[in-house]
Coordinates of C-alpha atoms in Angstrom, one line a residue:
X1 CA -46.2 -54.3 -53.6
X2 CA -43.6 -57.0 -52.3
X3 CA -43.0 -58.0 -55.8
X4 CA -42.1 -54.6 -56.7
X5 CA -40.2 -54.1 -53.7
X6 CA -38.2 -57.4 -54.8
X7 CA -37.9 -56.4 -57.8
X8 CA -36.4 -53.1 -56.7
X9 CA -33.8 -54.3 -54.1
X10 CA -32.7 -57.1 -56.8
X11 CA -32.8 -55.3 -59.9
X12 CA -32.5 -51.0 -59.7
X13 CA -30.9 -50.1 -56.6
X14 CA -27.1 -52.3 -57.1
X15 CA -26.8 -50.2 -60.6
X16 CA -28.2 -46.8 -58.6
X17 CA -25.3 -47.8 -56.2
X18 CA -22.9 -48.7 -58.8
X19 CA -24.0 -45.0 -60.6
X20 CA -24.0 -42.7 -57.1
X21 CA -20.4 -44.3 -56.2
X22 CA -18.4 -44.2 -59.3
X23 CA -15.3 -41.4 -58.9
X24 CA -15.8 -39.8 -62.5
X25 CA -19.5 -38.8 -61.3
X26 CA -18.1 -38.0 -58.2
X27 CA -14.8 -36.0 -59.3
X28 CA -17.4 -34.2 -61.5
X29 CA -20.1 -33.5 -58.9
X30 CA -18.0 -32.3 -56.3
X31 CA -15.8 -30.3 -58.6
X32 CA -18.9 -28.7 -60.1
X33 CA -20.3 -27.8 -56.8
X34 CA -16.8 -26.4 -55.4
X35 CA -17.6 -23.7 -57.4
X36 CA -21.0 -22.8 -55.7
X37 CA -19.3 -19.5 -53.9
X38 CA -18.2 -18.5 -57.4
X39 CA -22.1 -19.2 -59.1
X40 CA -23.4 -17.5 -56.8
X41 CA -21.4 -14.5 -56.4
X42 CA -22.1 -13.9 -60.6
X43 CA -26.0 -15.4 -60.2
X44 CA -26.5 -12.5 -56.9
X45 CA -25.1 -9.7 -58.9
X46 CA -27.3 -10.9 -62.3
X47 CA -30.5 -11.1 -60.6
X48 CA -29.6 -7.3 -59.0
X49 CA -28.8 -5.7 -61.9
X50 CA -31.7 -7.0 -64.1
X51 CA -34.4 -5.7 -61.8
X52 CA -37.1 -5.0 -64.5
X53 CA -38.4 -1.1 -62.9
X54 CA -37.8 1.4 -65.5
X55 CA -36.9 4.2 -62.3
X56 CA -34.5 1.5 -61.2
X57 CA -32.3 0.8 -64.7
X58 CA -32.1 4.5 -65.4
X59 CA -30.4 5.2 -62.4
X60 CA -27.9 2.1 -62.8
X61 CA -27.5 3.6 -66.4
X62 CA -26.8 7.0 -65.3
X63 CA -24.8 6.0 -62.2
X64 CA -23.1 3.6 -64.4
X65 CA -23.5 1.1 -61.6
X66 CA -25.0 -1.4 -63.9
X67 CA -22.2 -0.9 -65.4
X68 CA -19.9 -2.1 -62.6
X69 CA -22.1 -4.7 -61.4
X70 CA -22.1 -6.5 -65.3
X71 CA -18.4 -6.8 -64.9
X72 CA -19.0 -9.3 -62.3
X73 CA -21.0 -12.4 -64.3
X74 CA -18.7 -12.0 -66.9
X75 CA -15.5 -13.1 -65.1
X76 CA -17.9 -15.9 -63.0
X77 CA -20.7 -17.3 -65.1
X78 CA -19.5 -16.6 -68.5
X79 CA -16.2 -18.7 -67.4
X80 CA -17.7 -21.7 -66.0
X81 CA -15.9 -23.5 -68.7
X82 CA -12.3 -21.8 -67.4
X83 CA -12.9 -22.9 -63.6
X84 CA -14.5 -26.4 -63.9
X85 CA -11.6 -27.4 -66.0
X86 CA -9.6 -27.0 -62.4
X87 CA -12.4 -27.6 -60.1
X88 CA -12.9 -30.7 -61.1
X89 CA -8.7 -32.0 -61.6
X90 CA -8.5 -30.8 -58.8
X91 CA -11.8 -32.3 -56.2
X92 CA -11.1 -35.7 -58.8
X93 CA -7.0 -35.8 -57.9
X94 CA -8.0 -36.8 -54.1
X95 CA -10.9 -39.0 -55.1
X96 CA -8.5 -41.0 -57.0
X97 CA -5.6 -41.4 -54.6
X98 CA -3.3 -38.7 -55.6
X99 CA -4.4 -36.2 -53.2
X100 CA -0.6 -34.8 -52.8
X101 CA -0.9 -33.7 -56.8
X102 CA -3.9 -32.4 -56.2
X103 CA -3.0 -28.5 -57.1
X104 CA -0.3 -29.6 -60.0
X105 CA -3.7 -31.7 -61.3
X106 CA -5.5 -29.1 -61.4
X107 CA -3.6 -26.3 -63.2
X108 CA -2.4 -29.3 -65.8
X109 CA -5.7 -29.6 -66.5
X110 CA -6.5 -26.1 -66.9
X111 CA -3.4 -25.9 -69.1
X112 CA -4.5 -28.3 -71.4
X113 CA -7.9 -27.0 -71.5
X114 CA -6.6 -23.2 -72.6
X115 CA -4.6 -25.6 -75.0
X116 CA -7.7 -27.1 -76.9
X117 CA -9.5 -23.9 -76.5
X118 CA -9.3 -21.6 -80.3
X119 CA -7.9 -18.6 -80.5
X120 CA -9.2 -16.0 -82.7
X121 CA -7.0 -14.2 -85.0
X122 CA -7.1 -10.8 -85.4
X123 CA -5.1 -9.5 -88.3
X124 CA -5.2 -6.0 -88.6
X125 CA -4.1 -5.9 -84.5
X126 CA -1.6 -9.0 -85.2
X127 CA -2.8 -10.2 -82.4
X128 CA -4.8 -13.3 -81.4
X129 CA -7.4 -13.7 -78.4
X130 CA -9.1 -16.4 -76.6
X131 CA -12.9 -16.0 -77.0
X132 CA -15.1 -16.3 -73.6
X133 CA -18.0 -18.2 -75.3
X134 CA -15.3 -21.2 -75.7
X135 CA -14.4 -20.7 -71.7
X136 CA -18.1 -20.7 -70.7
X137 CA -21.3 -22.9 -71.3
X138 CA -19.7 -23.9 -74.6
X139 CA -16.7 -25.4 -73.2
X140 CA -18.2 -27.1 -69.9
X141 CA -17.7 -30.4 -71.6
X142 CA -14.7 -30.7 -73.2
X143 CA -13.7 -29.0 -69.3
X144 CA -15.0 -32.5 -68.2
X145 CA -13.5 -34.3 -70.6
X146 CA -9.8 -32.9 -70.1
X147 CA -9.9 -33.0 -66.1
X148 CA -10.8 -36.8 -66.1
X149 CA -8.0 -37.7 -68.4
X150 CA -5.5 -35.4 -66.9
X151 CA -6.9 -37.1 -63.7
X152 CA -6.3 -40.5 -64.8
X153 CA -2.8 -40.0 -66.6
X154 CA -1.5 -38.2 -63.3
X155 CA -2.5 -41.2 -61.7
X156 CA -0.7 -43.5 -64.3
X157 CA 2.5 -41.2 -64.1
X158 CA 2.3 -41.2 -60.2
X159 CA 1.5 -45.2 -59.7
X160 CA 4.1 -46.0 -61.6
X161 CA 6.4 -43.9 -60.2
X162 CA 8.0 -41.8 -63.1
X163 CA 8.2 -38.7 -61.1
X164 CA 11.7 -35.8 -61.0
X165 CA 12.9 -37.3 -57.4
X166 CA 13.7 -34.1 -55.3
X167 CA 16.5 -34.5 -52.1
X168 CA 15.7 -34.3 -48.6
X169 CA 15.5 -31.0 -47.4
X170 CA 13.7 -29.2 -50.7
X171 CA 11.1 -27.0 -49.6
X172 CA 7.6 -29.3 -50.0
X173 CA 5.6 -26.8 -52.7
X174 CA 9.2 -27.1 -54.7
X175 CA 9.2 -30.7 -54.6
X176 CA 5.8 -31.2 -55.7
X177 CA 6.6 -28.6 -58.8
X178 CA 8.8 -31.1 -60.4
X179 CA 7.0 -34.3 -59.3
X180 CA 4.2 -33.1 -61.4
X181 CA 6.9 -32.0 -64.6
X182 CA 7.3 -35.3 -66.1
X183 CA 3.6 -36.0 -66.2
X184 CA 3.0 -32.2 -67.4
X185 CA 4.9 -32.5 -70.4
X186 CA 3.5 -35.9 -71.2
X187 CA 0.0 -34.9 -70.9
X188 CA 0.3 -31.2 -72.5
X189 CA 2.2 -32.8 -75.6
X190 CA -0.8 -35.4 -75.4
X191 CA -3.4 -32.8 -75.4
X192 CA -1.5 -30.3 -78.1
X193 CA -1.6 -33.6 -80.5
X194 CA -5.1 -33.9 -79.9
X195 CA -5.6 -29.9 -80.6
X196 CA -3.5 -30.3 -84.2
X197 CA -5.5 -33.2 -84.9
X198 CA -9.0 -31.5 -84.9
X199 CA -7.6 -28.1 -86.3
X200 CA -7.6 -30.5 -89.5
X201 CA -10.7 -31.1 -89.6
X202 CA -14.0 -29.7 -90.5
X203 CA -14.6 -29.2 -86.6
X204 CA -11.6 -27.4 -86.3
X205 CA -11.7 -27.8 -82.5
X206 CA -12.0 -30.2 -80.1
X207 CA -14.4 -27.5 -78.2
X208 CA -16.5 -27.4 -81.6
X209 CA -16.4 -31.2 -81.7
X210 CA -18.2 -31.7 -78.7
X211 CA -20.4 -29.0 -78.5
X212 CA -21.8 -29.8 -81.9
X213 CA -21.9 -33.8 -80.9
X214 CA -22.4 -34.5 -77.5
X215 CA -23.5 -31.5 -75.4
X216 CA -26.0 -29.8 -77.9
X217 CA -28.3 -33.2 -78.4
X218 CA -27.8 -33.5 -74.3
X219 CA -29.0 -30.5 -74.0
X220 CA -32.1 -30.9 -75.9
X221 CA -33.0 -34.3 -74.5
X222 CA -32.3 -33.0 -70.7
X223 CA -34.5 -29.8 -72.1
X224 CA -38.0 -32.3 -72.5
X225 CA -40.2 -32.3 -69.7
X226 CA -40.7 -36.1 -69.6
X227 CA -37.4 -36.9 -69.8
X228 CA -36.9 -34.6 -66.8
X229 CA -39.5 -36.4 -64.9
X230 CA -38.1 -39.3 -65.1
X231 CA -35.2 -38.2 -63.5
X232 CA -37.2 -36.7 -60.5
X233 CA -38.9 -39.9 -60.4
X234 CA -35.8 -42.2 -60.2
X235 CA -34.0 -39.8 -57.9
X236 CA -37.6 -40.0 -55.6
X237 CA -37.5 -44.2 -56.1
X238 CA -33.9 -44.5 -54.9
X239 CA -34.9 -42.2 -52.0
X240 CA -37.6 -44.3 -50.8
X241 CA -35.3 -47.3 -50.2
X242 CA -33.1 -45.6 -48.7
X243 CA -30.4 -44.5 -51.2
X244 CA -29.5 -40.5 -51.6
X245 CA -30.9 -39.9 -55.4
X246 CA -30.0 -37.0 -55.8
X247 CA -26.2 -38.4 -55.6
X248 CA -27.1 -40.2 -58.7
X249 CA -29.5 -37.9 -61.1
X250 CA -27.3 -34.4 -60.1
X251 CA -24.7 -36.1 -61.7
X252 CA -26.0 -36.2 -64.8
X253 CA -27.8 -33.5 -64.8
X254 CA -25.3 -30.9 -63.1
X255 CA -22.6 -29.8 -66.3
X256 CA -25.8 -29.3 -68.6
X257 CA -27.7 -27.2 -66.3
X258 CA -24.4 -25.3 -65.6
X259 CA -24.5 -24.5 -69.0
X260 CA -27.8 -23.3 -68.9
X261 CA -26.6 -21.3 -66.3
X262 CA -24.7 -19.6 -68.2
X263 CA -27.3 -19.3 -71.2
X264 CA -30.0 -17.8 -68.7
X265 CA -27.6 -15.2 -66.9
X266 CA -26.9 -14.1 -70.5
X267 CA -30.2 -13.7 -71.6
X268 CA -31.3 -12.5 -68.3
X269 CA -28.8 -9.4 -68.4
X270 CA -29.8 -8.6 -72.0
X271 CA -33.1 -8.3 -70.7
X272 CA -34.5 -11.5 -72.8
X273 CA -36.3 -14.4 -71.4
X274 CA -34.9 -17.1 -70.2
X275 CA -34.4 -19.7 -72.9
X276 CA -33.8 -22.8 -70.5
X277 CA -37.4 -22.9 -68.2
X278 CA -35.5 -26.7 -66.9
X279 CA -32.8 -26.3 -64.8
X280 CA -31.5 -26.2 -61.0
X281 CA -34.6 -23.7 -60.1
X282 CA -36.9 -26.5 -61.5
X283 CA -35.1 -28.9 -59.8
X284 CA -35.5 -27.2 -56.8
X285 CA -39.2 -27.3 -56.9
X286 CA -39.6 -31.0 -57.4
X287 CA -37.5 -30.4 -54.2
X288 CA -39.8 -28.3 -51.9
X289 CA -38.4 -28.9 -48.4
X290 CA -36.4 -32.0 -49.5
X291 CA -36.9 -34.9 -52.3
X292 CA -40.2 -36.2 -52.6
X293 CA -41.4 -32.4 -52.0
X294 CA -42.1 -33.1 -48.4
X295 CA -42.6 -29.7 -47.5
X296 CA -46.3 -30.6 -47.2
X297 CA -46.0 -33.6 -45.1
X298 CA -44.4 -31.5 -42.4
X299 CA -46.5 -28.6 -42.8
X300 CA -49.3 -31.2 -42.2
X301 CA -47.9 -32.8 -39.5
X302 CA -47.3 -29.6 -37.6
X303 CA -50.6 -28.2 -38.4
X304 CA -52.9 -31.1 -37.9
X305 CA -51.0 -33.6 -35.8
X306 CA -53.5 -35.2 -33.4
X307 CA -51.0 -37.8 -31.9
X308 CA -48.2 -36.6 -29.5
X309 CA -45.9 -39.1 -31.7
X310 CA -46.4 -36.4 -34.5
X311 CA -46.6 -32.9 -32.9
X312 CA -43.3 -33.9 -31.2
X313 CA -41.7 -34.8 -34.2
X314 CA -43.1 -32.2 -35.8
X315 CA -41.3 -29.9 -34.1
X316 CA -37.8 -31.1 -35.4
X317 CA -38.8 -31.8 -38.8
X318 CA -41.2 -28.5 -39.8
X319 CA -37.9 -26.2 -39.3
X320 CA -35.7 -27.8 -41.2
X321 CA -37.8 -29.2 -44.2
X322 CA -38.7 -25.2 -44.2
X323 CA -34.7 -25.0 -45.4
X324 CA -34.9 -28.0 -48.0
X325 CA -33.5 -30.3 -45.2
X326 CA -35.6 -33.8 -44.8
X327 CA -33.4 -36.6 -44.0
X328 CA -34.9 -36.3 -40.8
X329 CA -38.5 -36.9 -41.9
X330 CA -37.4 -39.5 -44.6
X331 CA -35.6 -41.8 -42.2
X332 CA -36.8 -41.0 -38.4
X333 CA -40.7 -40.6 -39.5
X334 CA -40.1 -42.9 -41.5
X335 CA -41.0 -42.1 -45.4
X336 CA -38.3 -44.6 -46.7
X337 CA -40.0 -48.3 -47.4
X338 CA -43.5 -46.6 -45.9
X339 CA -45.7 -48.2 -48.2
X340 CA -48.2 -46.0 -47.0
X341 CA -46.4 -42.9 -48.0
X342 CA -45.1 -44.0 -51.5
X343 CA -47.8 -42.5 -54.1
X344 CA -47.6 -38.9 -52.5
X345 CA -43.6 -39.0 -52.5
X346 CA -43.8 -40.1 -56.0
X347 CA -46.4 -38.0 -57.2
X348 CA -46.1 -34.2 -55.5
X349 CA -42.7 -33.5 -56.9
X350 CA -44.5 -34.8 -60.4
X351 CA -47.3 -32.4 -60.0
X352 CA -46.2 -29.4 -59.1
X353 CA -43.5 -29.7 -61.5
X354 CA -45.4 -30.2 -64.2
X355 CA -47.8 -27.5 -63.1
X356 CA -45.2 -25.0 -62.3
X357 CA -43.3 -26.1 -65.9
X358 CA -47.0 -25.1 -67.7
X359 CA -47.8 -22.1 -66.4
X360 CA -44.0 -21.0 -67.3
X361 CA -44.8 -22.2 -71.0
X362 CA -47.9 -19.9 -70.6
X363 CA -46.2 -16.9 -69.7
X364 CA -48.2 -16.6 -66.7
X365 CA -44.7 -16.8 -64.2
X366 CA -41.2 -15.7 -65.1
X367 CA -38.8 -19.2 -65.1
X368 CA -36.1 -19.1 -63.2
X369 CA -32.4 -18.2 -63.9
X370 CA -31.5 -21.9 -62.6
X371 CA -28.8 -20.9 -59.8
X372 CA -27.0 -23.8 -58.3
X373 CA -27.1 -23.7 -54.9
X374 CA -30.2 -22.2 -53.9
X375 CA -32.0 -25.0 -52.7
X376 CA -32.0 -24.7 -49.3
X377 CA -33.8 -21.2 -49.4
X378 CA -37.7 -21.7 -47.9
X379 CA -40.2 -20.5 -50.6
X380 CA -40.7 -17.4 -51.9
X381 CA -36.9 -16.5 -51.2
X382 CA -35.5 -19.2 -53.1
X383 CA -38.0 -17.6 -56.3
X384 CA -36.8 -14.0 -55.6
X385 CA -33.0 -15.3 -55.5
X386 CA -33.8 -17.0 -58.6
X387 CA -34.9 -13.7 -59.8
X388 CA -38.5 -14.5 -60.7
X389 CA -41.0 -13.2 -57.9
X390 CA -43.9 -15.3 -59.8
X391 CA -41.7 -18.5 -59.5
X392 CA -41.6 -17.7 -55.3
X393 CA -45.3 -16.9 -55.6
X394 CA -45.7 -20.1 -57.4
X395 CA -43.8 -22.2 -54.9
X396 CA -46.2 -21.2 -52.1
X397 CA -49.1 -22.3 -53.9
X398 CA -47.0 -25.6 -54.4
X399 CA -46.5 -25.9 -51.0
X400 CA -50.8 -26.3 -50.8
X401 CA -50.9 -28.7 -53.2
X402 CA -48.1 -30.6 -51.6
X403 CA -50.2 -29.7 -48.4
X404 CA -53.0 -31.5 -49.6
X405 CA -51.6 -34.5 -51.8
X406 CA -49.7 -35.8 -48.7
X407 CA -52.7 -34.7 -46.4
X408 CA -54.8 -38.1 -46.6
X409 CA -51.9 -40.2 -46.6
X410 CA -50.5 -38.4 -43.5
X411 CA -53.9 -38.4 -41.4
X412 CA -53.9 -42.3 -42.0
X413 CA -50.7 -42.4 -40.1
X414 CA -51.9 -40.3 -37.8
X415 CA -55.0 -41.7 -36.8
X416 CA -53.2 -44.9 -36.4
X417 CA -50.6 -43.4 -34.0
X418 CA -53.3 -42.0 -31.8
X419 CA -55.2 -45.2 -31.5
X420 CA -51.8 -47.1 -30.5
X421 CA -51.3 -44.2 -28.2
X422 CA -55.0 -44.6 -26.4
X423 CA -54.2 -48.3 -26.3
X424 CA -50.8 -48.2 -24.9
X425 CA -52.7 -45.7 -22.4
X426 CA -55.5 -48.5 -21.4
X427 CA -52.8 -51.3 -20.8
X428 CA -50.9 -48.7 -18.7
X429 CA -54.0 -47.6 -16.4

């Protein structure tokens, strides 16, 4: 165990560092989950109007309700594309140092990503149209893509000074306009060379491009179970020595599942099944009251606590791992470098994954949508949200196993406490 501890501290955790504190993962995390308000508000109205009771539909139908509340995913989810393309400029502008162009990053960005979007043409109306699947899932990518370079060529522009200088006395929000013209040009003129440049090809756009070469084979590989478990198991490694995991898998894992996202809302209001079973609801599980699925440690240690070390603790840690909250039991119990608590924080989240993952393959529960967000909903709720009662049903059942996995490990702990409590009690009297 020291060996691997060694090996651990020397080897894995400087490049999980390196990995959780680099600004592109960061400008695209905390971009991605700036729009949580805006997920959600499509996600809530998806999972309301897709209530499979036949009584239920016919009256959104006849009400035309439905109607109204489809309107809503279409101008949130099905333009994820759209609003990460100045999320992400414009969370990544202050990460970088150029916090003051933060706003005039931001709509660059989403000027250069309409720019590299393809229109349709439409001859008979001579007209020509901007289709949403490019502005959705499909573009989420290339979205990333253009706010990191628009990020780093504002930067250039700014470091090195070339800016329009305004006089004293110009109103702030005016000034800032034409600080931001000179790299504006520069970078739209960039980007509209790169748009004319893949019009020539086969591709024909740059959206096309990397759909069909990076984010579709992503896609599948993030799509295998194993591959997901790893993850979970490298987020739940990092956590156990101390380092926030899920700061470096969510990373990786965050524009592909928003894209699923968007694929599962879709199917979801078509009344199809979702075609994406791994995604943030998943995630979630292998997340029962906190990494490590811990929601059974502190169900144990407030249920069967014999020591007053643990039913005081207890207390503190039981209500908040209820809400997906466990920093407390991970670093004041503590799990992190508890050798004794390793295996089950390893293995739950493995296990009921896995289970949870099969009995969705078997059709015996609905998956969920995959909302981003959600995970600090207790069990049960956090299904129904996810607009799959079986999945809520399913996470209480995961909540025993995880009851019963950790149990052994937990009442080792335990049962040492209380005999260091008796003793402490003898030397006293």
């Amino acid at each position: 165990m020291n060996a691997f501890i060694h090996f651990m501290e020397k080897r894995f955790i400087p490049v999980a560092n390196k990995i959780s504190s680099n600004r592109y993962l960061k400008s695209v995390s905390t971009g991605s989950m700036s729009l949580l308000g805006v997920i959600m508000l499509g996600a809530i109205f998806t999972v309301i109007s897709s209530l499979s009771w036949e009584p239920y539909q016919n009256f959104l139908s006849v009400t035309n309700i439905g109607t109204v509340m489809n309107y809503i995913p279409a101008y949130t989810i099905d333009l994820l594309g759209l609003y990460m393309a100045f999320s992400i400029a414009y969370c990544g502008a202050g990460i970088f140092g150029i916090k003051e162009q933060a706003l005039g990053t931001g709509f660059i960005s989403l000027v250069c990503f309409l720019l590299l979007t393809p229109l349709t043409e439409n001859p008979e109306a001579r007209a020509s149209f901007l289709s949403t699947n490019y502005l959705g899932a499909r573009g989420v990518f290339v979205a990333i893509f253009v706010s990191l370079i628009t990020i780093q060529l504002m930067k250039l522009f700014v470091e090195k000074n070339i800016t329009i200088k305004m006089p004293d006395g110009v109103p702030e929000m005016v000034t800032k306009s034409f600080t931001s013209l000179i790299p504006a040009v520069v970078i739209a003129s960039l980007f509209g060379i790169v748009k004319f440049g893949f019009s020539v090809t086969s591709y024909n756009s740059a959206t096309d491009f990397v759909y069909t070469l990076l984010q579709e084979p992503l896609q599948r590989l993030t799509g295998s179970l194993t591959a997901f478990l790893i993850l979970i198991l490298i987020s739940n490694l990092l956590w156990f020595f101390g380092i926030h995991g899920s700061m470096t898998v969510l990373p990786i894992l965050m524009p592909i599942f928003l894209g699923y996202l968007a694929d599962n809302s879709a199917a979801v209001a078509a009344g199809e099944a979702v075609p994406h079973a791994i995604n943030f609801g998943l995630y979630d599980l292998a997340c029962l009251g906190g990494s490590g699925a811990t929601i059974g440690l502190v169900t144990d240690m407030f249920l069967f606590s014999k020591s007053k070390r643990y039913k005081s603790f207890s207390k503190i840690v039981f209500p908040s791992g209820l809400f997906g909250v466990n920093e407390p039991v991970v670093f004041g119990m503590p799990v992190m470098l508890n050798v004794m608590l390793l295996i089950p924080f390893l293995l739950t989240p493995l296990v009921i994954t896995s289970l949870g993952y099969a009995l969705i393959s078997m059709g015996i529960i609905t998956a969920p949508i995959g909302i981003l967000g959600a995970s600090s909903l207790p069990p049960l709720i956090h299904g129904i949200v996810q607009g799959s009662l079986s999945f809520g049903i399913y996470q209480l059942f995961a909540v025993a196993i995880s009851m019963a996995i950790y149990y052994p490990f937990f009442k080792t702990l335990d049962n040492q406490a209380v005999q260091e409590e008796r003793l402490a009690q003898e030397q006293a009297a």
